[in-house]
PDB file of N, CA and C in Angstrom:
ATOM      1  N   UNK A   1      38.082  13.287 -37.723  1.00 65.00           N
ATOM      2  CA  UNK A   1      36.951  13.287 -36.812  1.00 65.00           C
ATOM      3  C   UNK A   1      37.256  14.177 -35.622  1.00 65.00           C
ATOM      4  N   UNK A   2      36.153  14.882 -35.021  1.00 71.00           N
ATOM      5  CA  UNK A   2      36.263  15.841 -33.925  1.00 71.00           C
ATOM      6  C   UNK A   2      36.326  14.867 -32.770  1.00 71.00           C
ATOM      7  N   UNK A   3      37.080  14.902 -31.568  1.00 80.00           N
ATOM      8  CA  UNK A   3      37.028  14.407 -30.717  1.00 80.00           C
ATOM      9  C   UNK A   3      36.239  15.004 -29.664  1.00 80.00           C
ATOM     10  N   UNK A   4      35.370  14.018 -29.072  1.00 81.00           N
ATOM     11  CA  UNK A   4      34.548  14.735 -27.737  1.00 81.00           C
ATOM     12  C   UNK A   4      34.687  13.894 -26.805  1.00 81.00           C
ATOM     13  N   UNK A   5      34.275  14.427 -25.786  1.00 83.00           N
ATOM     14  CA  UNK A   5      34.643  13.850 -24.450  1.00 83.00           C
ATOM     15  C   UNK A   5      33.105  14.634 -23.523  1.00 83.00           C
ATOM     16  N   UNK A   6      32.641  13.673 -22.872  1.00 83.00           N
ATOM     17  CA  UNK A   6      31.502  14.004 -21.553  1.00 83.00           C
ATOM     18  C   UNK A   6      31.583  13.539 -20.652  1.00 83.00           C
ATOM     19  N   UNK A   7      31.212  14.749 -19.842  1.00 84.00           N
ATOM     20  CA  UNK A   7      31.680  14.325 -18.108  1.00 84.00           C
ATOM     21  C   UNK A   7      30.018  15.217 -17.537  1.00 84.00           C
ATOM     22  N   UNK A   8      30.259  15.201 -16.086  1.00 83.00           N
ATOM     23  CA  UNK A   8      29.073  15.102 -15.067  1.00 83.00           C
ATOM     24  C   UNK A   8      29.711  16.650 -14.815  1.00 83.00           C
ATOM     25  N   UNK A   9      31.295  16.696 -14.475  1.00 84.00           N
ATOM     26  CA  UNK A   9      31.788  17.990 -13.690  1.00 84.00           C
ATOM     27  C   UNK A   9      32.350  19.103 -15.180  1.00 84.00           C
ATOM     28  N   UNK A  10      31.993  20.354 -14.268  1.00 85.00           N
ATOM     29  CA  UNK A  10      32.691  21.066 -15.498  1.00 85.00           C
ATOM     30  C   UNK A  10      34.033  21.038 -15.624  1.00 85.00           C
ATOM     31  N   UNK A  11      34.142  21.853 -17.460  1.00 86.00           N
ATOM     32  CA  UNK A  11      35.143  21.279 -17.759  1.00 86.00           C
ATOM     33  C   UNK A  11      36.461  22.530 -17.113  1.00 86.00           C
ATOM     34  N   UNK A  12      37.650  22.526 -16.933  1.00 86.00           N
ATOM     35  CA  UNK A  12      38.487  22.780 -16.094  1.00 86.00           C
ATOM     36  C   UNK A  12      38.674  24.399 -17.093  1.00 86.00           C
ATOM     37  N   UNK A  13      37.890  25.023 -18.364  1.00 87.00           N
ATOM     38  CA  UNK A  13      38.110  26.305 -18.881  1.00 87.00           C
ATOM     39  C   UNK A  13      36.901  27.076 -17.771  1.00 87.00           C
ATOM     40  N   UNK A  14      35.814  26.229 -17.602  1.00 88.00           N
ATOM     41  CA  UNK A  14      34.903  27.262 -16.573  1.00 88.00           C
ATOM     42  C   UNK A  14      34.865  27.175 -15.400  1.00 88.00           C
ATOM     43  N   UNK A  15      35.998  26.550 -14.463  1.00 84.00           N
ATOM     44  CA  UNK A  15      36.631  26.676 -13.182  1.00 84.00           C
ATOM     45  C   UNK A  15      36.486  28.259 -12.978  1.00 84.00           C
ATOM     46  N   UNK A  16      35.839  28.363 -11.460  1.00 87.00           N
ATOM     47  CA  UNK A  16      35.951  29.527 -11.076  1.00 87.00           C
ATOM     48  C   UNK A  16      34.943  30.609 -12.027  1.00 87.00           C
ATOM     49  N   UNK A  17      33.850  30.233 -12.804  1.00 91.00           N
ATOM     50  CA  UNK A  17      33.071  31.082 -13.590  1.00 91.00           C
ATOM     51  C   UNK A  17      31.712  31.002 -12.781  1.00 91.00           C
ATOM     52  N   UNK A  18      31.029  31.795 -12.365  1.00 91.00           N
ATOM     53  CA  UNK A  18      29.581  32.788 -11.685  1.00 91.00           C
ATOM     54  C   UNK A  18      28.461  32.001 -12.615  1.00 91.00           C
ATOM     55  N   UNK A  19      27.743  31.064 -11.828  1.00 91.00           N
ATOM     56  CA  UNK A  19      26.173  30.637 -12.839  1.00 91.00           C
ATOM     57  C   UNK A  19      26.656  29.509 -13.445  1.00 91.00           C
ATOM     58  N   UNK A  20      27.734  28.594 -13.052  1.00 89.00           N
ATOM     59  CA  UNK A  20      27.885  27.494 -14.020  1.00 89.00           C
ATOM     60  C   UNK A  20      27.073  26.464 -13.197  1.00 89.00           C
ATOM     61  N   UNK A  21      26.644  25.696 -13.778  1.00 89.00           N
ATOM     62  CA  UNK A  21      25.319  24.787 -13.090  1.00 89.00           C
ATOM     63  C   UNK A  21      26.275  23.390 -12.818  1.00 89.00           C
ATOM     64  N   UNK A  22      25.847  22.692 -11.883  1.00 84.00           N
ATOM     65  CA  UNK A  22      26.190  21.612 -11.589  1.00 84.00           C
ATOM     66  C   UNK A  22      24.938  20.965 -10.781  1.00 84.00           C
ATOM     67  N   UNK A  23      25.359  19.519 -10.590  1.00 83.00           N
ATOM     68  CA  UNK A  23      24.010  18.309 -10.009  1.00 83.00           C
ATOM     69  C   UNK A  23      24.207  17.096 -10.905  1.00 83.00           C
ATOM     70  N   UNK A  24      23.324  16.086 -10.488  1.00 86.00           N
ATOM     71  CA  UNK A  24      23.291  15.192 -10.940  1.00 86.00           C
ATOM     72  C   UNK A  24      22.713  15.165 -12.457  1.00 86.00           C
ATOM     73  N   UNK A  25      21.863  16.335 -13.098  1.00 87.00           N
ATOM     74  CA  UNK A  25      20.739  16.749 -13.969  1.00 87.00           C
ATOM     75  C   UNK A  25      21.822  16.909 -15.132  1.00 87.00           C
ATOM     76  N   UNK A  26      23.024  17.425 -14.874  1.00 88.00           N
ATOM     77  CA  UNK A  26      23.773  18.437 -15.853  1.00 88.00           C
ATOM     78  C   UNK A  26      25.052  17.512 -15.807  1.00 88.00           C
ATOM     79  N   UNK A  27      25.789  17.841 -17.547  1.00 87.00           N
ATOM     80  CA  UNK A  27      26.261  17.158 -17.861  1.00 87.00           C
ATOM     81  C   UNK A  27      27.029  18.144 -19.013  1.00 87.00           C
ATOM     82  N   UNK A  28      28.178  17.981 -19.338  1.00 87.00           N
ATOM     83  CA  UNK A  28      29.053  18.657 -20.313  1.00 87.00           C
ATOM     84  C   UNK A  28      29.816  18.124 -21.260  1.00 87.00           C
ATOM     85  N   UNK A  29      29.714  18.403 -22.595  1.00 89.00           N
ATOM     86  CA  UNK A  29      30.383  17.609 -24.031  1.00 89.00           C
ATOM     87  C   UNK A  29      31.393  18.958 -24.171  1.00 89.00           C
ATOM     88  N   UNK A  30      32.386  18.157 -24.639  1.00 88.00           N
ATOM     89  CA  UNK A  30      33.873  19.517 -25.063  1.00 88.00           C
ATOM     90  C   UNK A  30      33.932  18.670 -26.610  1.00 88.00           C
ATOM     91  N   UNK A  31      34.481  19.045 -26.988  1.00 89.00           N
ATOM     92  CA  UNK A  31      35.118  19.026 -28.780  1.00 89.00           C
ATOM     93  C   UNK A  31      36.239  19.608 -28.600  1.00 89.00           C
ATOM     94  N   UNK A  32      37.058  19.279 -29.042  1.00 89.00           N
ATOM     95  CA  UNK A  32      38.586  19.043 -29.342  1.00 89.00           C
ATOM     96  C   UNK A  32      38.872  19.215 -30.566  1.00 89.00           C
ATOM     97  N   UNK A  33      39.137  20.680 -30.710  1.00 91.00           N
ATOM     98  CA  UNK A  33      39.009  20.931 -32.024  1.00 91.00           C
ATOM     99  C   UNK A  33      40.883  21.172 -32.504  1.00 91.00           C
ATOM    100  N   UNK A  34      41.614  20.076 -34.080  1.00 92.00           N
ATOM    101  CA  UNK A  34      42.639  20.576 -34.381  1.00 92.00           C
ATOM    102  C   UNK A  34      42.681  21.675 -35.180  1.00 92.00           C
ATOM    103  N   UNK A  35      43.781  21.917 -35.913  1.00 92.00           N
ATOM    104  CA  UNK A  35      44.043  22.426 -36.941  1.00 92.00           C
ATOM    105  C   UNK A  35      43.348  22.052 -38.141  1.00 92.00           C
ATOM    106  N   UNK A  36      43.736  21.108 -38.367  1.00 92.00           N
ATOM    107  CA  UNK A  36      42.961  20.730 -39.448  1.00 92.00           C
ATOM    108  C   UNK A  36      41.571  20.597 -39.448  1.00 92.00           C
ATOM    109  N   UNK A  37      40.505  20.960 -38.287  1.00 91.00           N
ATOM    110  CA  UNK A  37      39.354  21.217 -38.774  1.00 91.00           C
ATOM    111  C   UNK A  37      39.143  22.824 -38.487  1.00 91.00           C
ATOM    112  N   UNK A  38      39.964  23.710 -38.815  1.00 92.00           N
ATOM    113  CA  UNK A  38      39.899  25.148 -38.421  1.00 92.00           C
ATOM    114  C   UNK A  38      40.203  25.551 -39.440  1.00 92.00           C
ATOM    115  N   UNK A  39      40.727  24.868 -40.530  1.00 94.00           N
ATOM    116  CA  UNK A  39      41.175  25.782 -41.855  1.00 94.00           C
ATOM    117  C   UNK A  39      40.545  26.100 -42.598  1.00 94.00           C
ATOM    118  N   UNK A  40      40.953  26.644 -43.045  1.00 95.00           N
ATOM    119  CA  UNK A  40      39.972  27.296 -44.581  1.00 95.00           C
ATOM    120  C   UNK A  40      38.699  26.465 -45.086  1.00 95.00           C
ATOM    121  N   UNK A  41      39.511  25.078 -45.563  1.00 94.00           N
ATOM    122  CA  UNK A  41      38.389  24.497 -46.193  1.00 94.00           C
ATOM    123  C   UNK A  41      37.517  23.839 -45.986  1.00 94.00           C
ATOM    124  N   UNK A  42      37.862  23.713 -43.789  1.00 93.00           N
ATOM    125  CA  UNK A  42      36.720  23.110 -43.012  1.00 93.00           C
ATOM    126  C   UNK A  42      36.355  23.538 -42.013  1.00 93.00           C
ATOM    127  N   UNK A  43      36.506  25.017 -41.921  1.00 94.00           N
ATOM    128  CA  UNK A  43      36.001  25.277 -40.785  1.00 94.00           C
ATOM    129  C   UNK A  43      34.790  25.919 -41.020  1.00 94.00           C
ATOM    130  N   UNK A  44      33.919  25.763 -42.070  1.00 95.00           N
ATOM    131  CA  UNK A  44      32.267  26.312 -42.414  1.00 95.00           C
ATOM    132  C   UNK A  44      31.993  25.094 -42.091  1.00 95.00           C
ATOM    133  N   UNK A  45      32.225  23.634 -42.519  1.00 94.00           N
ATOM    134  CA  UNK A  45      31.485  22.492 -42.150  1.00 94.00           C
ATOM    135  C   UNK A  45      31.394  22.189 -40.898  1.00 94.00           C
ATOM    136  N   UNK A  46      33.044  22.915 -40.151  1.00 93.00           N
ATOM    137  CA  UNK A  46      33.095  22.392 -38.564  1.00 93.00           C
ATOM    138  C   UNK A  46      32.369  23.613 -37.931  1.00 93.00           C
ATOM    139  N   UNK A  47      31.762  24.227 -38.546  1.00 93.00           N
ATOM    140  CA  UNK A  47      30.841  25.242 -38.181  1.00 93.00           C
ATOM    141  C   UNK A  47      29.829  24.629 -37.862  1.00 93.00           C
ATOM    142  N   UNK A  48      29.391  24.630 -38.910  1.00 94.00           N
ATOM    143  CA  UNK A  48      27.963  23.492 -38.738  1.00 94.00           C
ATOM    144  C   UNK A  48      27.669  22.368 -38.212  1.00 94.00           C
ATOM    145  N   UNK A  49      28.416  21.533 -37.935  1.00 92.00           N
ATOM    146  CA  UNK A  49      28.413  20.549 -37.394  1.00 92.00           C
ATOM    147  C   UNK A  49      28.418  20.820 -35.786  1.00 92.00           C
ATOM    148  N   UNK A  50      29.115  21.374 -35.072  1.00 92.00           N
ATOM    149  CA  UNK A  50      29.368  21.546 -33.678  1.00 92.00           C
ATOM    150  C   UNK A  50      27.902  22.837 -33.376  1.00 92.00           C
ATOM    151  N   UNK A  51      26.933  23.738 -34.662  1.00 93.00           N
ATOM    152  CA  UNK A  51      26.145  23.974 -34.040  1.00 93.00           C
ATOM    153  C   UNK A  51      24.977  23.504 -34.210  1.00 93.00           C
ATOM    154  N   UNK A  52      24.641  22.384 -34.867  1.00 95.00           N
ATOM    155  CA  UNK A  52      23.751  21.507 -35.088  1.00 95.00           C
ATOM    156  C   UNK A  52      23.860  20.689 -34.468  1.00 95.00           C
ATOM    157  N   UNK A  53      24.816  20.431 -33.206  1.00 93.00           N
ATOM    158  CA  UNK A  53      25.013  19.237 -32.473  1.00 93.00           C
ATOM    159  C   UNK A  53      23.495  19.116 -31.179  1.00 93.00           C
ATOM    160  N   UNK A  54      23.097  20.596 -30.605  1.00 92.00           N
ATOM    161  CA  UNK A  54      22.267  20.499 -30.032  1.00 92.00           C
ATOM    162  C   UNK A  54      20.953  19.952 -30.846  1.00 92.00           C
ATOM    163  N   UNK A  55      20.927  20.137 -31.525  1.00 95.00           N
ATOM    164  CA  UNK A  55      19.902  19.906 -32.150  1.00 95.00           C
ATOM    165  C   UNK A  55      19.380  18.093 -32.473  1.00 95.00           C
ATOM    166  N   UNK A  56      20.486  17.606 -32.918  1.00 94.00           N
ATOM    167  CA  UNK A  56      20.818  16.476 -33.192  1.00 94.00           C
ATOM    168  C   UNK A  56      20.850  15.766 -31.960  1.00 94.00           C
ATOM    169  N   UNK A  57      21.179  15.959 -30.670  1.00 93.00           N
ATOM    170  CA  UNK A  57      21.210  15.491 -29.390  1.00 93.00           C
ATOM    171  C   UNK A  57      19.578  15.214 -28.392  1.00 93.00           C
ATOM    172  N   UNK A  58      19.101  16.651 -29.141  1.00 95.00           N
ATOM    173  CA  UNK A  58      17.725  16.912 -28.598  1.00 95.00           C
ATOM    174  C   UNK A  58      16.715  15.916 -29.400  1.00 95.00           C
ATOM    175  N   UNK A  59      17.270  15.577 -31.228  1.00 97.00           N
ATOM    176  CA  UNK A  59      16.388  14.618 -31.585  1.00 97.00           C
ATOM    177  C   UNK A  59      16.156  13.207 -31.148  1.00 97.00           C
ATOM    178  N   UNK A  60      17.598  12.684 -30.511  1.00 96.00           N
ATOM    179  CA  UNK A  60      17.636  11.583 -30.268  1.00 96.00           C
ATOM    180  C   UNK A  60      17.204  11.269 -29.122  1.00 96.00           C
ATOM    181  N   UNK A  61      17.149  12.304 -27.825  1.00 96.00           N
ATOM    182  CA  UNK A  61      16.749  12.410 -26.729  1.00 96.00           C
ATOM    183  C   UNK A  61      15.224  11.824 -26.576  1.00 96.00           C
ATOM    184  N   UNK A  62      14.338  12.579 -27.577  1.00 97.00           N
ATOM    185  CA  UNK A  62      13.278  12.761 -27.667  1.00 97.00           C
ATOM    186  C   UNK A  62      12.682  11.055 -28.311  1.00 97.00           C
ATOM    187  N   UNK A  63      13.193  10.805 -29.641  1.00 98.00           N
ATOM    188  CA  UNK A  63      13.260   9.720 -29.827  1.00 98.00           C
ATOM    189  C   UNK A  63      13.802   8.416 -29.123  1.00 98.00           C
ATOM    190  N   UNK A  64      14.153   8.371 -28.226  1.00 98.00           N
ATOM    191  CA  UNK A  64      14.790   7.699 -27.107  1.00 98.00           C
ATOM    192  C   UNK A  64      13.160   7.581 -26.017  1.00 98.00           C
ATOM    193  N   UNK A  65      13.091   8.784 -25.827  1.00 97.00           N
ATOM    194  CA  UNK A  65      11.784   8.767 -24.855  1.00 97.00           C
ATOM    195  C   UNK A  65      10.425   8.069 -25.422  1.00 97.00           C
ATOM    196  N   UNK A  66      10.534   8.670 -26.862  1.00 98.00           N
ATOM    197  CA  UNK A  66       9.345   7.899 -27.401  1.00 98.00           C
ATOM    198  C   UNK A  66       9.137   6.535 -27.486  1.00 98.00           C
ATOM    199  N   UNK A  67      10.427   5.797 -27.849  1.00 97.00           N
ATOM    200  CA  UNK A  67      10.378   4.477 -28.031  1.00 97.00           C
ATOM    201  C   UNK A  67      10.115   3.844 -26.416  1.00 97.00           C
ATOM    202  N   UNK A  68      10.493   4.452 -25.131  1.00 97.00           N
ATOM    203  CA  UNK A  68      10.611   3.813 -24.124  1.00 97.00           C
ATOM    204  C   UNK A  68       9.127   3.813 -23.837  1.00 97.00           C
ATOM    205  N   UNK A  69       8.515   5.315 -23.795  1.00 97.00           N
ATOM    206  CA  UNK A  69       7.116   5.588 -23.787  1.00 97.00           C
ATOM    207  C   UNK A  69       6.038   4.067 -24.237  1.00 97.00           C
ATOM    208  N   UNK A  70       7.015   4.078 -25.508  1.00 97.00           N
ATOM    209  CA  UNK A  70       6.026   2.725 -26.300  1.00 97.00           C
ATOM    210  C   UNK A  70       5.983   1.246 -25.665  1.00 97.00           C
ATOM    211  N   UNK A  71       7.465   0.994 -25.470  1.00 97.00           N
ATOM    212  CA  UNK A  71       7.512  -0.169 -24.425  1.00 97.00           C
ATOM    213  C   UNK A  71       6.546  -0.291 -23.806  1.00 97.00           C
ATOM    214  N   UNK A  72       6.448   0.707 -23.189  1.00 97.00           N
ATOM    215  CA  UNK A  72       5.981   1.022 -21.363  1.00 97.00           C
ATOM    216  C   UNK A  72       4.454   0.653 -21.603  1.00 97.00           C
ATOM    217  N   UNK A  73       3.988   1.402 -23.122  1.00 96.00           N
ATOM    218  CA  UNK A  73       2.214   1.393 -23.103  1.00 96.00           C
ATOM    219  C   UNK A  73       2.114  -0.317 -23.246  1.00 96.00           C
ATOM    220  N   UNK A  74       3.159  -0.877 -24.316  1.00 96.00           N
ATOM    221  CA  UNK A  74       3.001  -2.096 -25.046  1.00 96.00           C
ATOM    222  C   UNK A  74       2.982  -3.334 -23.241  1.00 96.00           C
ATOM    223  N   UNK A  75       3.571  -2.715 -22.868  1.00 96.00           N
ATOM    224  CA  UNK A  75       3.924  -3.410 -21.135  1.00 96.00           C
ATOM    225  C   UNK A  75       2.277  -3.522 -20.542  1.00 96.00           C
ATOM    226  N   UNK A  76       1.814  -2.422 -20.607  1.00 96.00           N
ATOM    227  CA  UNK A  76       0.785  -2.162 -19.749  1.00 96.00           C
ATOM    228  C   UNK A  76      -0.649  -2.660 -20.469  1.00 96.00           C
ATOM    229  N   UNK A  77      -0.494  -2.632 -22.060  1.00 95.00           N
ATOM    230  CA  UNK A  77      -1.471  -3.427 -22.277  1.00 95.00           C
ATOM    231  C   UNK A  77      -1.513  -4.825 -22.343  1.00 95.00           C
ATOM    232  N   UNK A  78      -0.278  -5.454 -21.977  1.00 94.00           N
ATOM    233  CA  UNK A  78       0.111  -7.074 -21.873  1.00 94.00           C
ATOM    234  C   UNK A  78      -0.775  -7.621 -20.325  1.00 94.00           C
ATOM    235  N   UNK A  79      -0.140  -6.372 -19.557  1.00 94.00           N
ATOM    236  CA  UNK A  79      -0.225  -7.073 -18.167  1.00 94.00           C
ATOM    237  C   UNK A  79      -1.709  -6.577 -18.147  1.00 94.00           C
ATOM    238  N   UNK A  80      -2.469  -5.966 -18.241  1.00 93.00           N
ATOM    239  CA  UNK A  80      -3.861  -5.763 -18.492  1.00 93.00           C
ATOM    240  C   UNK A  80      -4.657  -6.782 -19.190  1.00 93.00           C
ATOM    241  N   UNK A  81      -4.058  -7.099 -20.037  1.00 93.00           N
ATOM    242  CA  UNK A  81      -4.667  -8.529 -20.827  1.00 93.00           C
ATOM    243  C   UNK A  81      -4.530  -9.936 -19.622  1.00 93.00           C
ATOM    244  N   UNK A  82      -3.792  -9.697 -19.369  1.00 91.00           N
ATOM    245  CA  UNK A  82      -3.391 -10.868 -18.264  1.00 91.00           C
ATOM    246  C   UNK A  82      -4.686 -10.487 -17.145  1.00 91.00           C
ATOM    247  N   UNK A  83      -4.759  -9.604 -16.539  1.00 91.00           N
ATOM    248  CA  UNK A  83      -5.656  -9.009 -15.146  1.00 91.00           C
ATOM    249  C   UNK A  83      -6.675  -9.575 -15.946  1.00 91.00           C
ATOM    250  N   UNK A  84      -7.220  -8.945 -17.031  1.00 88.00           N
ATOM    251  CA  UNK A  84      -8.396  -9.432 -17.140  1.00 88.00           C
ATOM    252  C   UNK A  84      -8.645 -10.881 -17.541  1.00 88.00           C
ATOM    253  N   UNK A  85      -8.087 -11.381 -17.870  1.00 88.00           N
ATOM    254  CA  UNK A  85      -8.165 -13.014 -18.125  1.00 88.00           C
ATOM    255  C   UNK A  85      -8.168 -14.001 -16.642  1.00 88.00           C
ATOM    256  N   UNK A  86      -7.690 -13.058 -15.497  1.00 86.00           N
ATOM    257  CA  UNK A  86      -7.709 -13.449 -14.288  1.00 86.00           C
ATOM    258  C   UNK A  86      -9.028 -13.087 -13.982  1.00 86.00           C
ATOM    259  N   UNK A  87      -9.863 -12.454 -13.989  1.00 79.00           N
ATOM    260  CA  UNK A  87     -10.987 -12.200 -13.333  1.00 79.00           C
ATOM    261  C   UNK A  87     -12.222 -13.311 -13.670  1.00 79.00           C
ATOM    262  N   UNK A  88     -12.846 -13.528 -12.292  1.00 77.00           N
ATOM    263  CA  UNK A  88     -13.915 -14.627 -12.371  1.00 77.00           C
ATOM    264  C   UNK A  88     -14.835 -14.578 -13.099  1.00 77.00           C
ATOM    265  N   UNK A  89     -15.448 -15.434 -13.613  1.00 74.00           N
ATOM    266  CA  UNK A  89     -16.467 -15.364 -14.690  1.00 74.00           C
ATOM    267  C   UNK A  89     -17.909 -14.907 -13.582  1.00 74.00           C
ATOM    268  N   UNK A  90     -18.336 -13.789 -14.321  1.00 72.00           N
ATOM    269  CA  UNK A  90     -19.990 -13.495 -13.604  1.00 72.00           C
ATOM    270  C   UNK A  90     -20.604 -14.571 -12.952  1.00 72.00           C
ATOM    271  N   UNK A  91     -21.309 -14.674 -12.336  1.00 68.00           N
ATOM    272  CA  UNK A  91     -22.513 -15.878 -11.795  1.00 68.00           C
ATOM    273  C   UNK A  91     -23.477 -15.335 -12.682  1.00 68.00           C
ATOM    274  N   UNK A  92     -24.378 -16.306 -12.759  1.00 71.00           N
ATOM    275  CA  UNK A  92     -25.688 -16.064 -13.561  1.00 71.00           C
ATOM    276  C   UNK A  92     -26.309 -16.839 -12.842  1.00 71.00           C
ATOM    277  N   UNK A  93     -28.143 -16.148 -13.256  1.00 71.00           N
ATOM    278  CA  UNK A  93     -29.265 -16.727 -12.479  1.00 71.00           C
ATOM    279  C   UNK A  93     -28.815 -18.479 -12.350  1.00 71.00           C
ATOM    280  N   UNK A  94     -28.968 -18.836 -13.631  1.00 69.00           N
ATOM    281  CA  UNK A  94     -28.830 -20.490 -13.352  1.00 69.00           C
ATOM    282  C   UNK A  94     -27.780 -20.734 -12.470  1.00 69.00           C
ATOM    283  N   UNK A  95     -26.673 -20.379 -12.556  1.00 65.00           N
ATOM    284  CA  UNK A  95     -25.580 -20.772 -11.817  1.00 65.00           C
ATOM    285  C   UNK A  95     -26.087 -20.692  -9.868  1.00 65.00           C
ATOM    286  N   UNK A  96     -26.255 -19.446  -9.991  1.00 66.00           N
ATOM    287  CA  UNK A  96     -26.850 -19.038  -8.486  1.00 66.00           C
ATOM    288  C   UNK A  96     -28.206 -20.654  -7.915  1.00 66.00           C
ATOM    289  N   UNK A  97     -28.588 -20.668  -8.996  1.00 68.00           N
ATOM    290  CA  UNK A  97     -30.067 -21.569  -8.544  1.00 68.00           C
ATOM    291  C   UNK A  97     -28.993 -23.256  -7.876  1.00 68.00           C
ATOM    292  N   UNK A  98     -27.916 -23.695  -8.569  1.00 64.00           N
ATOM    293  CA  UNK A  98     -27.588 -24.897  -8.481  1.00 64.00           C
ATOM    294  C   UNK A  98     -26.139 -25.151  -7.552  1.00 64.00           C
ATOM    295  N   UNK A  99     -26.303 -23.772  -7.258  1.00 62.00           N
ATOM    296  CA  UNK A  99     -25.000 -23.178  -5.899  1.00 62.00           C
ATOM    297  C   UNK A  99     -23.555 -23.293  -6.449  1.00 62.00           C
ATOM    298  N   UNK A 100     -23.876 -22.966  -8.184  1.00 58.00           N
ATOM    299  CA  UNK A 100     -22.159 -23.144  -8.475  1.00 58.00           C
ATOM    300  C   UNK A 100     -21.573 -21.803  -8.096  1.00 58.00           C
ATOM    301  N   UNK A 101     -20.777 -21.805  -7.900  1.00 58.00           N
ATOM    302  CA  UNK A 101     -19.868 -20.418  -7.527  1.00 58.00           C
ATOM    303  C   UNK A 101     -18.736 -20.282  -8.133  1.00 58.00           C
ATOM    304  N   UNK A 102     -18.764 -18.892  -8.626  1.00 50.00           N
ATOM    305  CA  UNK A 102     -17.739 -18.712  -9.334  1.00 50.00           C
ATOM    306  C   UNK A 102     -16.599 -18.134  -9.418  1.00 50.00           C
TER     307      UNK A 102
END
């Protein structure tokens, strides 16, 4: 297995490099790559894998948002059901005539 590691600060190879971004927003994954995933017979898979990682990061991201998205609607039509079950029932003519209030 590739080892990774994520941090907030960059990582200590782009010390001192022009345009490297930092903030609270940005965030950096390293891979730790041995020998044995550089050889011959794995370094096309460890190819692929480390450049499909964005990709794979961005799906889950997205899927992450969606499900919270859903919460959030499923939230808002609960507490909406509630508001309206709070609201007073109309008056009507009869009601008005016998001074019930509602």
């Amino acid at each position: 297995a590739v080892v990774s590691t994520q941090s907030t600060g960059a990582p200590r190879e782009l010390a001192g490099v022009k345009g490297v971004l930092s903030g609270d927003n940005v965030g950096f994954v390293t891979f730790v790559l041995f020998p044995r995933h550089t050889n011959p017979a794995n370094r096309e898979n460890t190819i692929n894998l480390i450049h499909q990682f964005r990709t794979y990061l961005h799906y889950h991201i997205k899927c992450s948002k969606a499900y919270l998205h859903q919460r959030m609607r499923s939230k808002t039509s609960t507490f909406l059901k509630v508001l309206n079950r709070a609201k007073p029932e109309a008056m009507t003519d009869k009601d008005k005539k016998f001074g019930k209030r509602g």
